[in-house]
């Protein structure tokens, strides 16, 4: 599913590569709105395009091992798209989410699945805008932005 608005709004494509996820997922419209919330906080001259792919736990574990050297599942991976030879384009990257991991974490952290899933979409989207959490100062900046965006949706600070 794609959302496009002639007013230079982001295009967000949702891919579902899930075979055995039995929980109720957020709607495509909700996921798209969360990505757009993040992207619209960083207006640019160009239109953004992003693909969000919901995947089985095994796929995200294999990608986490290949690209991050960690042989474990994770909730989200973001892959910024880099154009060659200084060329710029609207596509900024992929966000992969494992709803299986998000569901397990939400139970363990005593959070609603929807609130945690929303946080993960926002987190992954911020990574595409070069936010990171490797250094403490960068992590604080990213967490502040996540909390600000989640508050707009009525979701409390996920780090408490």
PDB file of C-alpha atoms in Angstrom:
ATOM      1  CA  UNK A   1       0.000   0.000   0.000  1.00  0.00           C
ATOM      2  CA  UNK A   2       1.266   3.484  -0.798  1.00  0.00           C
ATOM      3  CA  UNK A   3       0.183   6.875   0.410  1.00  0.00           C
ATOM      4  CA  UNK A   4       0.927   9.901  -1.731  1.00  0.00           C
ATOM      5  CA  UNK A   5      -0.279  13.426  -1.397  1.00  0.00           C
ATOM      6  CA  UNK A   6       0.318  16.003  -4.117  1.00  0.00           C
ATOM      7  CA  UNK A   7       1.382  18.456  -1.396  1.00  0.00           C
ATOM      8  CA  UNK A   8       4.884  16.939  -1.342  1.00  0.00           C
ATOM      9  CA  UNK A   9       3.978  14.480   1.416  1.00  0.00           C
ATOM     10  CA  UNK A  10       6.053  11.341   1.990  1.00  0.00           C
ATOM     11  CA  UNK A  11       5.345   8.146   0.113  1.00  0.00           C
ATOM     12  CA  UNK A  12       5.382   5.163   2.462  1.00  0.00           C
ATOM     13  CA  UNK A  13       5.118   1.622   1.133  1.00  0.00           C
ATOM     14  CA  UNK A  14       4.140  -1.196   3.500  1.00  0.00           C
ATOM     15  CA  UNK A  15       5.273  -4.766   2.813  1.00  0.00           C
ATOM     16  CA  UNK A  16       4.036  -7.658   4.934  1.00  0.00           C
ATOM     17  CA  UNK A  17       6.222 -10.746   4.782  1.00  0.00           C
ATOM     18  CA  UNK A  18       4.584 -12.540   7.697  1.00  0.00           C
ATOM     19  CA  UNK A  19       3.450 -16.137   7.762  1.00  0.00           C
ATOM     20  CA  UNK A  20       2.706 -16.917  11.403  1.00  0.00           C
ATOM     21  CA  UNK A  21       1.926 -13.729  13.244  1.00  0.00           C
ATOM     22  CA  UNK A  22      -1.415 -14.166  14.962  1.00  0.00           C
ATOM     23  CA  UNK A  23      -1.751 -10.871  16.818  1.00  0.00           C
ATOM     24  CA  UNK A  24      -3.633  -7.922  15.384  1.00  0.00           C
ATOM     25  CA  UNK A  25      -1.243  -5.552  13.615  1.00  0.00           C
ATOM     26  CA  UNK A  26      -1.672  -1.802  13.395  1.00  0.00           C
ATOM     27  CA  UNK A  27      -3.337  -0.766  10.153  1.00  0.00           C
ATOM     28  CA  UNK A  28      -1.247   0.293   7.174  1.00  0.00           C
ATOM     29  CA  UNK A  29      -2.782   3.742   7.538  1.00  0.00           C
ATOM     30  CA  UNK A  30      -1.577   3.981  11.160  1.00  0.00           C
ATOM     31  CA  UNK A  31       1.965   2.852  10.310  1.00  0.00           C
ATOM     32  CA  UNK A  32       2.108   5.319   7.431  1.00  0.00           C
ATOM     33  CA  UNK A  33       0.902   8.146   9.674  1.00  0.00           C
ATOM     34  CA  UNK A  34       3.645   7.414  12.249  1.00  0.00           C
ATOM     35  CA  UNK A  35       6.377   7.419   9.594  1.00  0.00           C
ATOM     36  CA  UNK A  36       4.972  10.654   8.142  1.00  0.00           C
ATOM     37  CA  UNK A  37       4.903  12.230  11.613  1.00  0.00           C
ATOM     38  CA  UNK A  38       8.663  11.684  11.849  1.00  0.00           C
ATOM     39  CA  UNK A  39       9.494  12.682   8.291  1.00  0.00           C
ATOM     40  CA  UNK A  40       7.401  15.832   8.480  1.00  0.00           C
ATOM     41  CA  UNK A  41       9.454  17.057  11.450  1.00  0.00           C
ATOM     42  CA  UNK A  42      12.384  17.346   9.048  1.00  0.00           C
ATOM     43  CA  UNK A  43      11.025  19.189   6.029  1.00  0.00           C
ATOM     44  CA  UNK A  44      13.190  19.247   2.952  1.00  0.00           C
ATOM     45  CA  UNK A  45      12.846  20.509  -0.564  1.00  0.00           C
ATOM     46  CA  UNK A  46      12.354  16.967  -1.828  1.00  0.00           C
ATOM     47  CA  UNK A  47       9.682  14.404  -1.162  1.00  0.00           C
ATOM     48  CA  UNK A  48      10.612  11.434   1.032  1.00  0.00           C
ATOM     49  CA  UNK A  49       9.955   7.811   0.122  1.00  0.00           C
ATOM     50  CA  UNK A  50      10.302   4.950   2.624  1.00  0.00           C
ATOM     51  CA  UNK A  51       9.499   1.238   2.643  1.00  0.00           C
ATOM     52  CA  UNK A  52       8.381  -0.415   5.882  1.00  0.00           C
ATOM     53  CA  UNK A  53       8.636  -4.198   5.796  1.00  0.00           C
ATOM     54  CA  UNK A  54       7.094  -6.373   8.507  1.00  0.00           C
ATOM     55  CA  UNK A  55       9.063  -9.607   8.664  1.00  0.00           C
ATOM     56  CA  UNK A  56       9.311 -12.937  10.409  1.00  0.00           C
ATOM     57  CA  UNK A  57      11.727 -13.141  13.318  1.00  0.00           C
ATOM     58  CA  UNK A  58      14.108 -15.392  11.383  1.00  0.00           C
ATOM     59  CA  UNK A  59      14.519 -12.819   8.587  1.00  0.00           C
ATOM     60  CA  UNK A  60      15.370  -9.996  10.977  1.00  0.00           C
ATOM     61  CA  UNK A  61      17.792 -12.244  12.882  1.00  0.00           C
ATOM     62  CA  UNK A  62      19.625 -13.155   9.656  1.00  0.00           C
ATOM     63  CA  UNK A  63      19.856  -9.494   8.615  1.00  0.00           C
ATOM     64  CA  UNK A  64      20.990  -8.463  12.096  1.00  0.00           C
ATOM     65  CA  UNK A  65      23.781 -11.039  11.893  1.00  0.00           C
ATOM     66  CA  UNK A  66      24.792 -10.062   8.339  1.00  0.00           C
ATOM     67  CA  UNK A  67      24.786  -6.285   8.770  1.00  0.00           C
ATOM     68  CA  UNK A  68      25.428  -5.751  12.479  1.00  0.00           C
ATOM     69  CA  UNK A  69      27.354  -8.891  13.413  1.00  0.00           C
ATOM     70  CA  UNK A  70      24.764  -9.828  16.059  1.00  0.00           C
ATOM     71  CA  UNK A  71      23.331 -13.336  15.853  1.00  0.00           C
ATOM     72  CA  UNK A  72      20.078 -12.464  17.584  1.00  0.00           C
ATOM     73  CA  UNK A  73      16.637 -11.149  16.816  1.00  0.00           C
ATOM     74  CA  UNK A  74      15.915  -7.457  17.095  1.00  0.00           C
ATOM     75  CA  UNK A  75      12.752  -5.400  16.950  1.00  0.00           C
ATOM     76  CA  UNK A  76      13.769  -3.018  14.131  1.00  0.00           C
ATOM     77  CA  UNK A  77      16.498  -2.490  11.569  1.00  0.00           C
ATOM     78  CA  UNK A  78      16.797   0.618   9.434  1.00  0.00           C
ATOM     79  CA  UNK A  79      18.727   0.705   6.193  1.00  0.00           C
ATOM     80  CA  UNK A  80      19.303   4.209   4.837  1.00  0.00           C
ATOM     81  CA  UNK A  81      19.554   4.217   1.055  1.00  0.00           C
ATOM     82  CA  UNK A  82      22.740   5.753  -0.318  1.00  0.00           C
ATOM     83  CA  UNK A  83      22.745   7.033  -3.874  1.00  0.00           C
ATOM     84  CA  UNK A  84      25.946   6.757  -5.933  1.00  0.00           C
ATOM     85  CA  UNK A  85      28.005   9.594  -7.402  1.00  0.00           C
ATOM     86  CA  UNK A  86      26.365  12.359  -5.385  1.00  0.00           C
ATOM     87  CA  UNK A  87      22.979  11.741  -6.974  1.00  0.00           C
ATOM     88  CA  UNK A  88      20.047  12.498  -4.683  1.00  0.00           C
ATOM     89  CA  UNK A  89      16.602  11.000  -4.832  1.00  0.00           C
ATOM     90  CA  UNK A  90      13.481  10.795  -2.746  1.00  0.00           C
ATOM     91  CA  UNK A  91      13.944   7.201  -1.509  1.00  0.00           C
ATOM     92  CA  UNK A  92      15.671   7.369   1.876  1.00  0.00           C
ATOM     93  CA  UNK A  93      15.530   3.753   2.997  1.00  0.00           C
ATOM     94  CA  UNK A  94      13.942   0.664   4.459  1.00  0.00           C
ATOM     95  CA  UNK A  95      12.614   0.001   7.940  1.00  0.00           C
ATOM     96  CA  UNK A  96      12.272  -3.689   8.849  1.00  0.00           C
ATOM     97  CA  UNK A  97      10.216  -4.613  11.898  1.00  0.00           C
ATOM     98  CA  UNK A  98       9.637  -7.982  13.514  1.00  0.00           C
ATOM     99  CA  UNK A  99       6.182  -7.863  15.132  1.00  0.00           C
ATOM    100  CA  UNK A 100       7.098 -11.124  16.914  1.00  0.00           C
ATOM    101  CA  UNK A 101       9.930  -9.418  18.793  1.00  0.00           C
ATOM    102  CA  UNK A 102       7.835  -6.296  19.429  1.00  0.00           C
ATOM    103  CA  UNK A 103       5.035  -8.446  20.898  1.00  0.00           C
ATOM    104  CA  UNK A 104       7.444 -10.326  23.185  1.00  0.00           C
ATOM    105  CA  UNK A 105       9.089  -7.088  24.338  1.00  0.00           C
ATOM    106  CA  UNK A 106       5.757  -5.397  25.022  1.00  0.00           C
ATOM    107  CA  UNK A 107       4.760  -8.239  27.353  1.00  0.00           C
ATOM    108  CA  UNK A 108       8.155  -8.269  29.079  1.00  0.00           C
ATOM    109  CA  UNK A 109       8.131  -4.464  29.495  1.00  0.00           C
ATOM    110  CA  UNK A 110       4.451  -4.358  30.515  1.00  0.00           C
ATOM    111  CA  UNK A 111       3.514  -2.053  27.607  1.00  0.00           C
ATOM    112  CA  UNK A 112       0.661  -2.285  25.163  1.00  0.00           C
ATOM    113  CA  UNK A 113       1.633  -3.873  21.858  1.00  0.00           C
ATOM    114  CA  UNK A 114       0.275  -0.863  19.947  1.00  0.00           C
ATOM    115  CA  UNK A 115       2.242   1.693  22.006  1.00  0.00           C
ATOM    116  CA  UNK A 116       5.460  -0.306  21.692  1.00  0.00           C
ATOM    117  CA  UNK A 117       4.944  -0.914  17.961  1.00  0.00           C
ATOM    118  CA  UNK A 118       4.361   2.822  17.460  1.00  0.00           C
ATOM    119  CA  UNK A 119       7.596   3.577  19.316  1.00  0.00           C
ATOM    120  CA  UNK A 120       9.521   1.107  17.162  1.00  0.00           C
ATOM    121  CA  UNK A 121       8.191   2.654  13.923  1.00  0.00           C
ATOM    122  CA  UNK A 122       9.192   6.123  15.133  1.00  0.00           C
ATOM    123  CA  UNK A 123      12.603   4.835  16.272  1.00  0.00           C
ATOM    124  CA  UNK A 124      13.301   3.187  12.910  1.00  0.00           C
ATOM    125  CA  UNK A 125      12.137   6.275  11.013  1.00  0.00           C
ATOM    126  CA  UNK A 126      14.468   8.514  13.014  1.00  0.00           C
ATOM    127  CA  UNK A 127      17.383   6.264  12.075  1.00  0.00           C
ATOM    128  CA  UNK A 128      16.655   7.047   8.413  1.00  0.00           C
ATOM    129  CA  UNK A 129      17.074  10.733   9.289  1.00  0.00           C
ATOM    130  CA  UNK A 130      20.546  10.015  10.751  1.00  0.00           C
ATOM    131  CA  UNK A 131      19.546   9.842  14.410  1.00  0.00           C
ATOM    132  CA  UNK A 132      21.591   7.308  16.317  1.00  0.00           C
ATOM    133  CA  UNK A 133      22.137   6.025  19.840  1.00  0.00           C
ATOM    134  CA  UNK A 134      25.710   4.782  19.831  1.00  0.00           C
ATOM    135  CA  UNK A 135      27.113   7.774  21.757  1.00  0.00           C
ATOM    136  CA  UNK A 136      25.346   8.830  24.959  1.00  0.00           C
ATOM    137  CA  UNK A 137      24.767  12.393  23.703  1.00  0.00           C
ATOM    138  CA  UNK A 138      23.252  11.094  20.451  1.00  0.00           C
ATOM    139  CA  UNK A 139      21.108   8.616  22.377  1.00  0.00           C
ATOM    140  CA  UNK A 140      19.772  11.402  24.606  1.00  0.00           C
ATOM    141  CA  UNK A 141      18.929  13.490  21.542  1.00  0.00           C
ATOM    142  CA  UNK A 142      17.181  10.573  19.826  1.00  0.00           C
ATOM    143  CA  UNK A 143      15.222   9.622  22.953  1.00  0.00           C
ATOM    144  CA  UNK A 144      14.064  13.239  23.404  1.00  0.00           C
ATOM    145  CA  UNK A 145      12.792  13.318  19.836  1.00  0.00           C
ATOM    146  CA  UNK A 146      11.065   9.930  20.247  1.00  0.00           C
ATOM    147  CA  UNK A 147       9.340  11.115  23.440  1.00  0.00           C
ATOM    148  CA  UNK A 148       8.251  14.370  21.800  1.00  0.00           C
ATOM    149  CA  UNK A 149       6.718  12.531  18.830  1.00  0.00           C
ATOM    150  CA  UNK A 150       5.099   9.833  20.976  1.00  0.00           C
ATOM    151  CA  UNK A 151       3.579  12.517  23.225  1.00  0.00           C
ATOM    152  CA  UNK A 152       1.854  13.970  20.144  1.00  0.00           C
ATOM    153  CA  UNK A 153       0.150  10.582  19.832  1.00  0.00           C
ATOM    154  CA  UNK A 154      -0.756  10.387  23.528  1.00  0.00           C
ATOM    155  CA  UNK A 155       1.905   7.745  24.283  1.00  0.00           C
ATOM    156  CA  UNK A 156       3.974   8.176  27.433  1.00  0.00           C
ATOM    157  CA  UNK A 157       7.757   8.072  27.693  1.00  0.00           C
ATOM    158  CA  UNK A 158       8.805   4.495  26.773  1.00  0.00           C
ATOM    159  CA  UNK A 159      12.090   4.820  28.657  1.00  0.00           C
ATOM    160  CA  UNK A 160      10.531   5.100  32.108  1.00  0.00           C
TER     161      UNK A 160
END
